[in-house]
Amino acid sequence: MSEHHEIERTFGPVPPDLALPGLVGVAGVAELGEAQESLLEATYVDTADLRLVRAGITLRRRTGGADAGWHLKLPAGEGRDEVHAPLGRRTDHVPVALRRLVLARTRGAELAPVATVVTRRSTTDLLDDQGRRLAEVADDCVEGQAPGEDGTDRQSAWREWEVELVDGDPALLDAVEEHLRASGVARSPVQRKVVQVLGERADPPEAPPRPTWTGPASQVLHARLATLVDTLQRQDVAIRRGDPEGVHRARIACRRMRTALATFRPLVECEVTDPLRDELRWLGRELAPARDAQVARDHLLQRLDEQPREALVGPVRQRVRRELDADARDALRAAQATLESERYLALVDRLVQLASAPPWTATAHRKARKRLPRRVRKDVARLLDRLAAAEAATGDGRDEAWHAARKAAKRLRYTAEALEPAAGKPARRLRKAAKQVTTALGARQDTVVAREQLVRLAALAREDGESDFTYGLLVGQEQARAAEAERDALGARGRVEKRCDDWG
């Protein structure tokens, strides 16, 4: 497989007899390359209910042109990441690697052709004065076909222009768009051919109503769940592609969902949601080793960079990198294996159902400002109690007590975050206050993980006849950092109490 990131814009509809306006002189374009003609035939594949297309994902098998093959396009930043796989011998068999990348969206549903598109394309390169390819302009005459819901085929035909960056700056697209608009052709309201062919069937699921503080409390939770389930599905792809940050973001999505379902428990039927909270906890634990190994490696390498030369006794840096790189690779593979499990796919399926139709209780639709402040005050009280317990803890239970305080701080932070679209400034202020505590206690937890790793690495060094001096030195420094983080967390306690007063 191969990958690249594409940033492009589609303009149209374009009248059949309209010539492409001259683009020389627009944002550094010095000349045009020679036009190239091609005939492209694409079969788009999806589930029967268009789960991929409706999530902004395109999966197709295309022949013709320079990049014939299977193409999977995934939303990413300003554009899309395009993953290519060879055509293969079977026209009806989606490559396994591509099927796995979209498994969180399809959830095992069968993939089959949903549309065909034939494009007669003329492409022209936009070159700068050094001959560098800034962008490629495609003049496309398109014919599409898709089965309609009434059993008859839906036929469509149109002309459009596509401008895709190559080595140019994104500002070039803005300049080209302005130039094309002046000629009477604006950016198309539909940026993907398959969506144009499928019509209304490809519309994304209707978003939950934007929550308001005077509206139903259920709207706050509904909007939160819809966003977080989509986030988890997006990060699933990142993990499968080997991005360690995807693990981190997926775990955060799990924690935020657990917080939402716990804090707003009176709004939903707990017989349905409590098991989901347990499964989200399971998933977070399965992903934790991959994140912990990555954090520990980066943390310890940074600490080694801060040491004077004489403090580094033996091949410390090499051992840290070698051992923790191996841990991170193994843990990432384990995380990827988790995403292949039936238990995980069943969880995602249940989460999608939950986000589309939450099981509301009879009182869920009371006004948010009358119902939810009590939940906020309860989360604040929990955090203050756990901070007090951690401050008083001694001996072996100290780390666990501070970790419990950290979890309470996260719960408060995520609760305030969920309320912010509806409640506005009070929720924003509370979120920021809680974030101060979570940041401090997150730093403290990093020292706990680092100390555990240092003890293990020191033992391995001794087994190999190396000095363990540097590891002991770093353990002492991590203990000092832990104490500093505790003071920072306790120092932010007053701000949390003050912001709690905003909630009556």
CSV table of C-alpha atoms in Angstrom, one decimal, residues 55 66 94 101 107 112 118 137-138 207 220 250 267 274 321 358 398 400 415 421 437 470 484 500:
chain,number,residue,atom,x,y,z
A,55,ALA,CA,-19.0,9.6,7.5
A,66,ALA,CA,-1.8,7.0,-13.6
A,94,VAL,CA,-11.9,-5.2,-1.2
A,101,LEU,CA,-9.1,0.4,8.3
A,107,ARG,CA,-18.8,-2.8,12.1
A,112,ALA,CA,-20.8,-4.0,-2.0
A,118,VAL,CA,-17.1,7.3,-15.5
A,137,VAL,CA,-6.3,21.2,-12.5
A,138,ALA,CA,-8.7,18.6,-13.8
A,207,ALA,CA,-26.8,16.0,14.2
A,220,VAL,CA,-26.4,18.3,26.4
A,250,ALA,CA,-9.1,7.2,21.7
A,267,LEU,CA,-30.9,11.2,32.2
A,274,ASP,CA,-23.9,1.1,33.0
A,321,ARG,CA,15.4,3.9,23.9
A,358,PRO,CA,-30.2,7.4,23.7
A,398,ARG,CA,-0.2,7.9,48.4
A,400,GLU,CA,-3.2,5.6,44.5
A,415,THR,CA,-18.4,17.5,32.8
A,421,PRO,CA,-21.9,24.7,24.6
A,437,VAL,CA,-5.6,20.3,38.6
A,470,THR,CA,21.9,7.3,36.7
A,484,GLU,CA,6.0,19.9,43.2
A,500,CYS,CA,-18.3,26.1,41.9
